[in-house]
Amino acid sequence: MSIYYKPLEIKALAPKKTDALDFIKPLTKFIKTQYGEHVIRDYEAPITALQQRRNELRNLQEKSEGSRDLCIRYAIDMAFVANHFPIDQGVARINLSFSWYDSFNRGRVSQGNSNFEIANVLFNAAILEHQLGCSENRNSEEGTINAAKHFQIAAGLFQYIKERVTPNIVEKITSDLTNEVLDTLVLLCLANAQQCICEKAAKKGMKANILSKLYYGCGVSYKLVADQISNSKTVGNCFDKNWRGYAKFCEHYFEALASYHIAVNLHEEMQIGKEITRIIYAQNALVDAGEYRVTPLMKLAMDELNQALDKMYQTAQHENSKIYHDRVPELKDLEVLEAKQMAKSSEIKDLNEFLKEKVADPFFNLFPIPVMEAKQRYDESAKKRVQDVFRAAREHRERLQNDLARMGLPGSIMAAEQKTGFPDDVHHKISKVVQDGGINRIFELKQTLDEMAEETKQMLDKVTVKLDEEQKEDDDCRIQYGQRWPRLESSKLTMNLRKQIQDYLSKLRIAQNSDKLIEKKITENAEGFKWFALDKKSLDDKMPQSLATINNQSSFSKSINDLKLYVAQLDDLMEQESQLEIKMTNELRSYDKENEQKLLQSQSNLDGMVQQLLLELESRLKLITQELPQKEDQYMQSIVEANKVFEQHKSQNNITQQREHILQFVYNAINKYHEICSNIQEGINFYTTMQDIAKKLLRRVEDFVFARKTEKQDIITNIQQQISGVTIDPQYNFYANQYQHQQPIPQYQQPQNYYNPNLNQQQQQYYNPQQYQNNPYQQQRR
């Protein structure tokens, strides 16, 4: 008996389409900003190559190994890019829009997640692998083997997308990337591979009972596909009735082939009655297959199998009536068919397996994003800690200076030592103030401070206005289209962002209150600042001449020398501390490269390395946090004791008191000048940081608004098409669910605390470290 064999046509899948995308400009800009313009030329070639491959993706040649390899290579490149450039998240996120069209319903989805891009590209690689399987000549054994391999690799790629890529996508996706559809595609590829395995077994002349198990396994495989399409709405929206018809046809066709081969085996064993039952069952299966519309070649294969069954049936009936006289049993009395499914997904461990050689990371010398983020966390923590330490040190020095001022120091020492005019030290300090710009410099700095405060508020207000405008557009569309408008409300999407903007505005108001306190300090010290405009002779003329005599000259000399020594030592320590701040600021910058290398070498435990670096920083700050303040306090205690002795010996006449008062008044004005300049400069630094945040925030909001407008147009177009009945894009049925996972606009690191001027005891202070330690420009307290 001749055995029927004919390869059955396999339905091919279609690839996805994508829109154009520019990589060169945003990646080059990021490198220039992050690493410097001189680094750009080192990466022009790989960025250009990446752009070229992205352009070629839009014109893929179907059934081509070259196109498949292009997809694989580009997916690997994208993984490298995402590892070195902040595409997916971060304050400095690069705003890219990857637009892809669903391979089944052609719905368009755009988002900026690199995993979305990789998933779609690998999807096309799997489609091309499937097409390569469809294009093999399965009339030869080699072609059948190759086709089975292609289908199993395609199944492995779809499995890889589901397990390794799509879990990292939190925003909306095309419906063909949902887990249900990917599972269905895996089942389809495995059914195609099982079909090829059956064909290979038939070519090798395997026994009919083995072939029956393989063919029945093939029918079961296609049944799984058909059930997925019928039972899942998501899958059913992708695979149309032609796909379901194809799967159901194959289910019944291979079920018929399985029964056909059992019948052949029964004929050889001369069990003619059972053979006839199997033939009838196979013919009924073909009747079921015939209910579905398929290609002419598939219908031809079904007709030829039906003819072979008819011929077998006639032969079996004739032989049974003349020779065997076997009872023809019912189907339920026969053994249950056994299914043997041999096709398995090819496990994909590394995408480089597809290529002739492993792809090297062209951006290897750029920091990986996790390292960059760890470095940013360290820099922010270190900057805040250093600023806190330096602020505490400045406050400690100012507290000591206020204590000296209350004791009339160093004015009383100068008055006692010099009987006429001002000491040279005071003239020298006033000269330095004049060279620095004097009161005019304070006015100029204060004007700059006020202007920056207003500019910062305007920038934050502009961000709010843009969000309000976008929200109004969304609300108008929601009113116009009602329940047809599917996306998440703007008010919910931007809720956290608006809360943060209000937080920034609150900090800005606190900062502006601190600016008013600076204004108050300028006014209160205006009389003292006027003395800076006098020349040396005019200053000396304002100082009354002392005629005092000392009763106990030796005791007085010792007390004044002791006091003078302690005050000088304290001044030296405070000056040393002040210079140390400048020195340490420069030194800390010099550790940047060393810290970067340590982080690169500790990628398995970046958080631990960040903590270690912060501990190393703390040890470097120990001199300012502990040692110098302790010594300063010790000297201050010695000054207090020495001043008591000094007060007992010095002359107390009116002229001496006038001289001490004038000297201390001018000396305090000099200290207040430097204090106010420092306060204003720190305020300017605060507003500079805040403006940088506001600019980044504004750019992010502008990108968000643009993306929402683009999406709005897509949805409106889709709604209009649904109303007109031209076409329906099912992807929007999933918007509500997809938006539940959409990430809010990234928030920004708050600016570091802004140093506040300490006022004297009669004035308000505007820094409460316990209550307002997280505010940038601290609050007032009594």
mmCIF file of N, CA, C and O in Angstrom, residues 602-678:
data_model
loop_
_atom_site.group_PDB
_atom_site.id
_atom_site.type_symbol
_atom_site.label_atom_id
_atom_site.label_comp_id
_atom_site.label_asym_id
_atom_site.label_seq_id
_atom_site.Cartn_x
_atom_site.Cartn_y
_atom_site.Cartn_z
ATOM 1 N N SER A 602 32.885 48.454 41.882
ATOM 2 C CA SER A 602 31.976 47.908 42.903
ATOM 3 C C SER A 602 30.540 47.867 42.382
ATOM 4 O O SER A 602 29.597 48.144 43.129
ATOM 5 N N GLN A 603 30.367 47.519 41.116
ATOM 6 C CA GLN A 603 29.035 47.559 40.520
ATOM 7 C C GLN A 603 28.082 46.545 41.132
ATOM 8 O O GLN A 603 26.866 46.677 41.016
ATOM 9 N N SER A 604 28.637 45.512 41.771
ATOM 10 C CA SER A 604 27.767 44.522 42.405
ATOM 11 C C SER A 604 27.207 45.027 43.733
ATOM 12 O O SER A 604 26.241 44.462 44.254
ATOM 13 N N ASN A 605 27.803 46.075 44.291
ATOM 14 C CA ASN A 605 27.333 46.622 45.565
ATOM 15 C C ASN A 605 27.538 48.134 45.584
ATOM 16 O O ASN A 605 28.312 48.677 46.375
ATOM 17 N N LEU A 606 26.830 48.820 44.707
ATOM 18 C CA LEU A 606 27.011 50.264 44.572
ATOM 19 C C LEU A 606 26.559 51.012 45.825
ATOM 20 O O LEU A 606 27.209 51.975 46.248
ATOM 21 N N ASP A 607 25.454 50.575 46.427
ATOM 22 C CA ASP A 607 24.975 51.261 47.633
ATOM 23 C C ASP A 607 26.003 51.162 48.758
ATOM 24 O O ASP A 607 26.234 52.123 49.499
ATOM 25 N N GLY A 608 26.628 49.984 48.885
ATOM 26 C CA GLY A 608 27.649 49.817 49.909
ATOM 27 C C GLY A 608 28.849 50.715 49.677
ATOM 28 O O GLY A 608 29.395 51.302 50.632
ATOM 29 N N MET A 609 29.258 50.861 48.410
ATOM 30 C CA MET A 609 30.397 51.723 48.095
ATOM 31 C C MET A 609 30.055 53.182 48.352
ATOM 32 O O MET A 609 30.903 53.955 48.816
ATOM 33 N N VAL A 610 28.822 53.599 48.046
ATOM 34 C CA VAL A 610 28.408 54.977 48.327
ATOM 35 C C VAL A 610 28.532 55.268 49.818
ATOM 36 O O VAL A 610 29.049 56.319 50.223
ATOM 37 N N GLN A 611 28.085 54.326 50.647
ATOM 38 C CA GLN A 611 28.192 54.512 52.101
ATOM 39 C C GLN A 611 29.654 54.581 52.538
ATOM 40 O O GLN A 611 30.022 55.366 53.410
ATOM 41 N N GLN A 612 30.505 53.746 51.931
ATOM 42 C CA GLN A 612 31.929 53.758 52.280
ATOM 43 C C GLN A 612 32.565 55.095 51.915
ATOM 44 O O GLN A 612 33.360 55.661 52.693
ATOM 45 N N LEU A 613 32.210 55.630 50.749
ATOM 46 C CA LEU A 613 32.759 56.921 50.330
ATOM 47 C C LEU A 613 32.299 58.043 51.261
ATOM 48 O O LEU A 613 33.056 58.971 51.555
ATOM 49 N N LEU A 614 31.069 57.957 51.731
ATOM 50 C CA LEU A 614 30.572 58.970 52.657
ATOM 51 C C LEU A 614 31.304 58.892 54.005
ATOM 52 O O LEU A 614 31.556 59.928 54.644
ATOM 53 N N LEU A 615 31.656 57.682 54.434
ATOM 54 C CA LEU A 615 32.437 57.533 55.664
ATOM 55 C C LEU A 615 33.839 58.124 55.489
ATOM 56 O O LEU A 615 34.376 58.770 56.402
ATOM 57 N N GLU A 616 34.434 57.917 54.303
ATOM 58 C CA GLU A 616 35.750 58.505 54.027
ATOM 59 C C GLU A 616 35.661 60.030 54.027
ATOM 60 O O GLU A 616 36.569 60.716 54.528
ATOM 61 N N LEU A 617 34.581 60.555 53.482
ATOM 62 C CA LEU A 617 34.374 62.007 53.488
ATOM 63 C C LEU A 617 34.276 62.523 54.926
ATOM 64 O O LEU A 617 34.847 63.565 55.264
ATOM 65 N N GLU A 618 33.562 61.781 55.755
ATOM 66 C CA GLU A 618 33.374 62.205 57.136
ATOM 67 C C GLU A 618 34.712 62.294 57.864
ATOM 68 O O GLU A 618 34.939 63.208 58.676
ATOM 69 N N SER A 619 35.618 61.357 57.569
ATOM 70 C CA SER A 619 36.932 61.397 58.227
ATOM 71 C C SER A 619 37.734 62.613 57.779
ATOM 72 O O SER A 619 38.505 63.186 58.558
ATOM 73 N N ARG A 620 37.551 63.040 56.523
ATOM 74 C CA ARG A 620 38.263 64.230 56.041
ATOM 75 C C ARG A 620 37.692 65.500 56.660
ATOM 76 O O ARG A 620 38.394 66.508 56.791
ATOM 77 N N LEU A 621 36.427 65.459 57.026
ATOM 78 C CA LEU A 621 35.786 66.646 57.606
ATOM 79 C C LEU A 621 35.982 66.734 59.115
ATOM 80 O O LEU A 621 35.551 67.715 59.740
ATOM 81 N N LYS A 622 36.603 65.735 59.700
ATOM 82 C CA LYS A 622 36.728 65.665 61.155
ATOM 83 C C LYS A 622 37.425 66.893 61.731
ATOM 84 O O LYS A 622 37.079 67.368 62.813
ATOM 85 N N LEU A 623 38.407 67.446 61.013
ATOM 86 C CA LEU A 623 39.142 68.609 61.501
ATOM 87 C C LEU A 623 38.207 69.784 61.720
ATOM 88 O O LEU A 623 38.342 70.545 62.691
ATOM 89 N N ILE A 624 37.225 69.954 60.803
ATOM 90 C CA ILE A 624 36.291 71.076 60.907
ATOM 91 C C ILE A 624 35.139 70.751 61.845
ATOM 92 O O ILE A 624 34.648 71.631 62.562
ATOM 93 N N THR A 625 34.709 69.493 61.854
ATOM 94 C CA THR A 625 33.550 69.145 62.684
ATOM 95 C C THR A 625 33.898 69.020 64.162
ATOM 96 O O THR A 625 33.034 69.240 65.019
ATOM 97 N N GLN A 626 35.143 68.649 64.488
ATOM 98 C CA GLN A 626 35.470 68.386 65.889
ATOM 99 C C GLN A 626 36.693 69.159 66.386
ATOM 100 O O GLN A 626 36.594 69.919 67.360
ATOM 101 N N GLU A 627 37.821 68.965 65.734
ATOM 102 C CA GLU A 627 39.082 69.435 66.307
ATOM 103 C C GLU A 627 39.153 70.962 66.422
ATOM 104 O O GLU A 627 39.422 71.504 67.501
ATOM 105 N N LEU A 628 38.936 71.670 65.322
ATOM 106 C CA LEU A 628 39.032 73.132 65.367
ATOM 107 C C LEU A 628 37.969 73.765 66.259
ATOM 108 O O LEU A 628 38.295 74.669 67.055
ATOM 109 N N PRO A 629 36.699 73.355 66.186
ATOM 110 C CA PRO A 629 35.706 73.960 67.095
ATOM 111 C C PRO A 629 36.049 73.764 68.574
ATOM 112 O O PRO A 629 35.825 74.667 69.390
ATOM 113 N N GLN A 630 36.596 72.597 68.917
ATOM 114 C CA GLN A 630 36.976 72.362 70.314
ATOM 115 C C GLN A 630 38.087 73.321 70.751
ATOM 116 O O GLN A 630 38.034 73.891 71.846
ATOM 117 N N LYS A 631 39.082 73.511 69.890
ATOM 118 C CA LYS A 631 40.168 74.437 70.215
ATOM 119 C C LYS A 631 39.646 75.869 70.318
ATOM 120 O O LYS A 631 40.055 76.630 71.211
ATOM 121 N N GLU A 632 38.745 76.249 69.419
ATOM 122 C CA GLU A 632 38.186 77.603 69.446
ATOM 123 C C GLU A 632 37.428 77.856 70.751
ATOM 124 O O GLU A 632 37.542 78.933 71.358
ATOM 125 N N ASP A 633 36.672 76.860 71.178
ATOM 126 C CA ASP A 633 35.936 77.015 72.445
ATOM 127 C C ASP A 633 36.893 77.140 73.633
ATOM 128 O O ASP A 633 36.630 77.886 74.589
ATOM 129 N N GLN A 634 37.985 76.396 73.575
ATOM 130 C CA GLN A 634 38.984 76.483 74.654
ATOM 131 C C GLN A 634 39.595 77.877 74.714
ATOM 132 O O GLN A 634 39.756 78.469 75.805
ATOM 133 N N TYR A 635 39.948 78.431 73.554
ATOM 134 C CA TYR A 635 40.512 79.781 73.520
ATOM 135 C C TYR A 635 39.491 80.814 73.991
ATOM 136 O O TYR A 635 39.827 81.787 74.671
ATOM 137 N N MET A 636 38.223 80.608 73.610
ATOM 138 C CA MET A 636 37.192 81.547 74.044
ATOM 139 C C MET A 636 37.061 81.534 75.568
ATOM 140 O O MET A 636 36.898 82.592 76.203
ATOM 141 N N GLN A 637 37.165 80.361 76.173
ATOM 142 C CA GLN A 637 37.121 80.290 77.632
ATOM 143 C C GLN A 637 38.301 81.038 78.250
ATOM 144 O O GLN A 637 38.146 81.759 79.250
ATOM 145 N N SER A 638 39.471 80.895 77.654
ATOM 146 C CA SER A 638 40.657 81.626 78.146
ATOM 147 C C SER A 638 40.471 83.123 77.980
ATOM 148 O O SER A 638 40.897 83.922 78.836
ATOM 149 N N ILE A 639 39.838 83.550 76.886
ATOM 150 C CA ILE A 639 39.590 84.969 76.643
ATOM 151 C C ILE A 639 38.651 85.524 77.702
ATOM 152 O O ILE A 639 38.850 86.636 78.230
ATOM 153 N N VAL A 640 37.611 84.763 78.037
ATOM 154 C CA VAL A 640 36.658 85.213 79.054
ATOM 155 C C VAL A 640 37.377 85.455 80.388
ATOM 156 O O VAL A 640 37.168 86.484 81.064
ATOM 157 N N GLU A 641 38.234 84.504 80.782
ATOM 158 C CA GLU A 641 38.950 84.635 82.049
ATOM 159 C C GLU A 641 39.931 85.814 81.994
ATOM 160 O O GLU A 641 40.032 86.606 82.946
ATOM 161 N N ALA A 642 40.679 85.944 80.893
ATOM 162 C CA ALA A 642 41.656 87.034 80.764
ATOM 163 C C ALA A 642 40.977 88.389 80.711
ATOM 164 O O ALA A 642 41.505 89.401 81.207
ATOM 165 N N ASN A 643 39.794 88.431 80.091
ATOM 166 C CA ASN A 643 39.081 89.703 79.986
ATOM 167 C C ASN A 643 38.616 90.204 81.353
ATOM 168 O O ASN A 643 38.540 91.417 81.598
ATOM 169 N N LYS A 644 38.293 89.272 82.268
ATOM 170 C CA LYS A 644 37.908 89.688 83.620
ATOM 171 C C LYS A 644 39.055 90.435 84.308
ATOM 172 O O LYS A 644 38.851 91.473 84.958
ATOM 173 N N VAL A 645 40.254 89.896 84.161
ATOM 174 C CA VAL A 645 41.435 90.538 84.746
ATOM 175 C C VAL A 645 41.679 91.876 84.063
ATOM 176 O O VAL A 645 41.985 92.891 84.717
ATOM 177 N N PHE A 646 41.556 91.894 82.734
ATOM 178 C CA PHE A 646 41.783 93.120 81.963
ATOM 179 C C PHE A 646 40.810 94.216 82.387
ATOM 180 O O PHE A 646 41.190 95.386 82.547
ATOM 181 N N GLU A 647 39.554 93.857 82.582
ATOM 182 C CA GLU A 647 38.533 94.841 82.959
ATOM 183 C C GLU A 647 38.843 95.460 84.329
ATOM 184 O O GLU A 647 38.512 96.623 84.593
ATOM 185 N N GLN A 648 39.476 94.690 85.209
ATOM 186 C CA GLN A 648 39.801 95.204 86.540
ATOM 187 C C GLN A 648 40.899 96.263 86.504
ATOM 188 O O GLN A 648 40.963 97.135 87.376
ATOM 189 N N HIS A 649 41.787 96.230 85.529
ATOM 190 C CA HIS A 649 42.945 97.131 85.491
ATOM 191 C C HIS A 649 42.786 98.324 84.553
ATOM 192 O O HIS A 649 43.457 99.332 84.725
ATOM 193 N N LYS A 650 41.942 98.176 83.515
ATOM 194 C CA LYS A 650 41.895 99.250 82.512
ATOM 195 C C LYS A 650 41.194 100.483 83.064
ATOM 196 O O LYS A 650 40.358 100.396 83.971
ATOM 197 N N SER A 651 41.483 101.634 82.479
ATOM 198 C CA SER A 651 40.877 102.901 82.891
ATOM 199 C C SER A 651 39.422 102.940 82.447
ATOM 200 O O SER A 651 39.060 102.438 81.384
ATOM 201 N N GLN A 652 38.562 103.565 83.248
ATOM 202 C CA GLN A 652 37.140 103.585 82.959
ATOM 203 C C GLN A 652 36.620 104.998 82.674
ATOM 204 O O GLN A 652 35.434 105.260 82.835
ATOM 205 N N ASN A 653 37.505 105.979 82.276
ATOM 206 C CA ASN A 653 37.026 107.337 82.014
ATOM 207 C C ASN A 653 36.226 107.393 80.711
ATOM 208 O O ASN A 653 36.273 106.479 79.896
ATOM 209 N N ASN A 654 35.518 108.513 80.532
ATOM 210 C CA ASN A 654 34.587 108.654 79.397
ATOM 211 C C ASN A 654 35.302 108.565 78.053
ATOM 212 O O ASN A 654 34.781 107.978 77.096
ATOM 213 N N ILE A 655 36.451 109.172 77.953
ATOM 214 C CA ILE A 655 37.161 109.162 76.667
ATOM 215 C C ILE A 655 37.557 107.735 76.300
ATOM 216 O O ILE A 655 37.429 107.313 75.149
ATOM 217 N N THR A 656 38.031 107.003 77.261
ATOM 218 C CA THR A 656 38.406 105.603 76.988
ATOM 219 C C THR A 656 37.188 104.814 76.525
ATOM 220 O O THR A 656 37.266 104.023 75.568
ATOM 221 N N GLN A 657 36.070 105.018 77.179
ATOM 222 C CA GLN A 657 34.849 104.297 76.795
ATOM 223 C C GLN A 657 34.406 104.688 75.385
ATOM 224 O O GLN A 657 33.953 103.844 74.610
ATOM 225 N N GLN A 658 34.548 106.001 75.042
ATOM 226 C CA GLN A 658 34.191 106.442 73.691
ATOM 227 C C GLN A 658 35.078 105.769 72.649
ATOM 228 O O GLN A 658 34.614 105.332 71.595
ATOM 229 N N ARG A 659 36.362 105.740 72.950
ATOM 230 C CA ARG A 659 37.288 105.099 72.011
ATOM 231 C C ARG A 659 36.933 103.610 71.823
ATOM 232 O O ARG A 659 36.912 103.107 70.697
ATOM 233 N N GLU A 660 36.682 102.926 72.928
ATOM 234 C CA GLU A 660 36.319 101.512 72.814
ATOM 235 C C GLU A 660 35.047 101.324 72.000
ATOM 236 O O GLU A 660 34.949 100.407 71.156
ATOM 237 N N HIS A 661 34.064 102.216 72.257
ATOM 238 C CA HIS A 661 32.791 102.096 71.540
ATOM 239 C C HIS A 661 32.988 102.305 70.035
ATOM 240 O O HIS A 661 32.458 101.538 69.209
ATOM 241 N N ILE A 662 33.745 103.350 69.671
ATOM 242 C CA ILE A 662 33.953 103.632 68.239
ATOM 243 C C ILE A 662 34.729 102.503 67.576
ATOM 244 O O ILE A 662 34.390 102.044 66.473
ATOM 245 N N LEU A 663 35.804 102.072 68.231
ATOM 246 C CA LEU A 663 36.606 100.974 67.659
ATOM 247 C C LEU A 663 35.759 99.716 67.464
ATOM 248 O O LEU A 663 35.809 99.067 66.419
ATOM 249 N N GLN A 664 34.987 99.374 68.469
ATOM 250 C CA GLN A 664 34.169 98.165 68.364
ATOM 251 C C GLN A 664 33.073 98.343 67.312
ATOM 252 O O GLN A 664 32.736 97.403 66.597
ATOM 253 N N PHE A 665 32.509 99.560 67.228
ATOM 254 C CA PHE A 665 31.458 99.844 66.245
ATOM 255 C C PHE A 665 31.975 99.632 64.829
ATOM 256 O O PHE A 665 31.329 98.973 64.001
ATOM 257 N N VAL A 666 33.151 100.179 64.535
ATOM 258 C CA VAL A 666 33.741 100.025 63.198
ATOM 259 C C VAL A 666 34.140 98.571 62.951
ATOM 260 O O VAL A 666 33.942 98.020 61.862
ATOM 261 N N TYR A 667 34.709 97.944 63.980
ATOM 262 C CA TYR A 667 35.141 96.556 63.843
ATOM 263 C C TYR A 667 33.922 95.649 63.567
ATOM 264 O O TYR A 667 33.974 94.745 62.730
ATOM 265 N N ASN A 668 32.819 95.905 64.265
ATOM 266 C CA ASN A 668 31.598 95.126 64.025
ATOM 267 C C ASN A 668 31.068 95.349 62.620
ATOM 268 O O ASN A 668 30.550 94.425 61.975
ATOM 269 N N ALA A 669 31.158 96.605 62.134
ATOM 270 C CA ALA A 669 30.690 96.905 60.780
ATOM 271 C C ALA A 669 31.481 96.114 59.749
ATOM 272 O O ALA A 669 30.929 95.619 58.755
ATOM 273 N N ILE A 670 32.792 96.000 59.981
ATOM 274 C CA ILE A 670 33.632 95.211 59.067
ATOM 275 C C ILE A 670 33.185 93.755 59.059
ATOM 276 O O ILE A 670 33.023 93.126 57.997
ATOM 277 N N ASN A 671 32.954 93.196 60.251
ATOM 278 C CA ASN A 671 32.505 91.798 60.337
ATOM 279 C C ASN A 671 31.138 91.610 59.681
ATOM 280 O O ASN A 671 30.899 90.619 58.987
ATOM 281 N N LYS A 672 30.224 92.568 59.907
ATOM 282 C CA LYS A 672 28.896 92.464 59.322
ATOM 283 C C LYS A 672 28.944 92.574 57.804
ATOM 284 O O LYS A 672 28.151 91.950 57.092
ATOM 285 N N TYR A 673 29.856 93.391 57.293
ATOM 286 C CA TYR A 673 30.017 93.511 55.842
ATOM 287 C C TYR A 673 30.320 92.140 55.240
ATOM 288 O O TYR A 673 29.671 91.692 54.275
ATOM 289 N N HIS A 674 31.333 91.474 55.790
ATOM 290 C CA HIS A 674 31.706 90.152 55.270
ATOM 291 C C HIS A 674 30.584 89.136 55.474
ATOM 292 O O HIS A 674 30.341 88.279 54.616
ATOM 293 N N GLU A 675 29.906 89.242 56.591
ATOM 294 C CA GLU A 675 28.808 88.319 56.887
ATOM 295 C C GLU A 675 27.676 88.477 55.872
ATOM 296 O O GLU A 675 27.148 87.494 55.329
ATOM 297 N N ILE A 676 27.298 89.724 55.593
ATOM 298 C CA ILE A 676 26.202 89.979 54.654
ATOM 299 C C ILE A 676 26.584 89.537 53.246
ATOM 300 O O ILE A 676 25.782 88.935 52.520
ATOM 301 N N CYS A 677 27.819 89.837 52.840
ATOM 302 C CA CYS A 677 28.270 89.406 51.512
ATOM 303 C C CYS A 677 28.196 87.881 51.383
ATOM 304 O O CYS A 677 27.779 87.336 50.351
ATOM 305 N N SER A 678 28.591 87.193 52.439
ATOM 306 C CA SER A 678 28.535 85.735 52.440
ATOM 307 C C SER A 678 27.094 85.247 52.362
ATOM 308 O O SER A 678 26.770 84.314 51.606
#
